[in-house]
CSV table of C-alpha atoms in Angstrom, one decimal:
chain,number,residue,atom,x,y,z
A,16,MET,CA,0.1,-0.2,-0.2
A,17,ALA,CA,1.4,3.1,-0.9
A,18,SER,CA,0.4,5.1,2.2
A,19,LYS,CA,-2.0,5.4,4.9
A,20,LEU,CA,-5.9,5.4,5.0
A,21,PRO,CA,-7.6,8.1,6.6
A,22,SER,CA,-9.7,7.3,9.1
A,23,HIS,CA,-12.8,9.1,7.9
A,24,VAL,CA,-14.1,10.1,4.8
A,25,GLU,CA,-17.0,11.5,3.3
A,26,TYR,CA,-17.0,9.7,0.2
A,27,VAL,CA,-15.7,6.1,-0.8
A,28,VAL,CA,-15.2,5.1,-4.2
A,29,ILE,CA,-14.1,1.2,-4.6
A,30,GLY,CA,-12.8,0.9,-8.7
A,31,GLY,CA,-10.5,2.7,-10.6
A,32,GLY,CA,-12.4,1.8,-14.0
A,33,ILE,CA,-14.5,3.8,-16.1
A,34,ILE,CA,-17.7,4.1,-13.7
A,35,GLY,CA,-15.6,4.3,-10.3
A,36,LEU,CA,-13.7,7.4,-11.6
A,37,SER,CA,-16.6,9.0,-13.3
A,38,ILE,CA,-18.0,8.9,-9.8
A,39,ALA,CA,-15.3,10.3,-8.2
A,40,TYR,CA,-15.2,13.2,-10.8
A,41,HIS,CA,-18.3,14.1,-10.8
A,42,LEU,CA,-18.4,14.4,-6.8
A,43,THR,CA,-15.5,16.7,-7.0
A,44,ARG,CA,-17.5,18.8,-9.8
A,45,LEU,CA,-20.5,19.0,-7.5
A,46,GLY,CA,-17.9,20.4,-4.5
A,47,HIS,CA,-17.5,17.1,-2.5
A,48,ARG,CA,-14.0,17.6,-1.5
A,49,ASP,CA,-13.7,14.6,0.9
A,50,VAL,CA,-13.4,11.8,-1.6
A,51,LEU,CA,-11.5,8.6,-1.6
A,52,LEU,CA,-11.0,6.5,-4.3
A,53,LEU,CA,-9.7,2.7,-4.0
A,54,GLU,CA,-8.2,0.6,-6.5
A,55,ARG,CA,-6.1,-2.5,-6.1
A,56,ASP,CA,-4.0,-2.1,-8.8
A,57,GLN,CA,-3.7,0.7,-11.5
A,58,LEU,CA,-6.4,2.7,-12.6
A,59,THR,CA,-8.5,1.4,-15.8
A,60,CYS,CA,-6.2,-1.4,-15.4
A,61,GLY,CA,-9.7,-3.8,-14.2
A,62,THR,CA,-12.0,-1.9,-16.5
A,63,THR,CA,-14.4,-4.7,-17.7
A,64,TRP,CA,-16.4,-4.7,-20.9
A,65,HIS,CA,-19.8,-4.2,-18.5
A,66,ALA,CA,-19.0,-0.6,-17.8
A,67,ALA,CA,-18.2,0.4,-21.1
A,68,GLY,CA,-21.9,-0.9,-22.4
A,69,LEU,CA,-23.5,1.7,-19.6
A,70,VAL,CA,-21.8,5.1,-20.7
A,71,THR,CA,-23.8,5.6,-23.8
A,72,GLN,CA,-26.8,5.0,-21.4
A,73,LEU,CA,-26.1,7.6,-19.0
A,74,ARG,CA,-26.1,10.7,-21.2
A,75,ALA,CA,-28.0,13.0,-20.0
A,76,ASN,CA,-30.9,14.0,-22.1
A,77,GLU,CA,-30.0,17.4,-24.1
A,78,THR,CA,-33.7,18.0,-24.9
C-alpha cells in the first residue's frame, strides 16, 4: 500500500474503472472534496467490458 488510509472520509468510491472514476470526478465537480478512490492496482487496469456498455446509457438528455 502506497500510503495510509484516512480514518474518516465523506465518500469512498471502490474501483478505478470508468464508472468509479466518473463518480469520483462528478462528486468533486459538485464541490465534494472529501472523496477517496480505492483501486487495487493501476487505474482502469481492471475495467470490464460491462462498464463500457453502460456509458452511452448514462448520458444526460439534451432536450
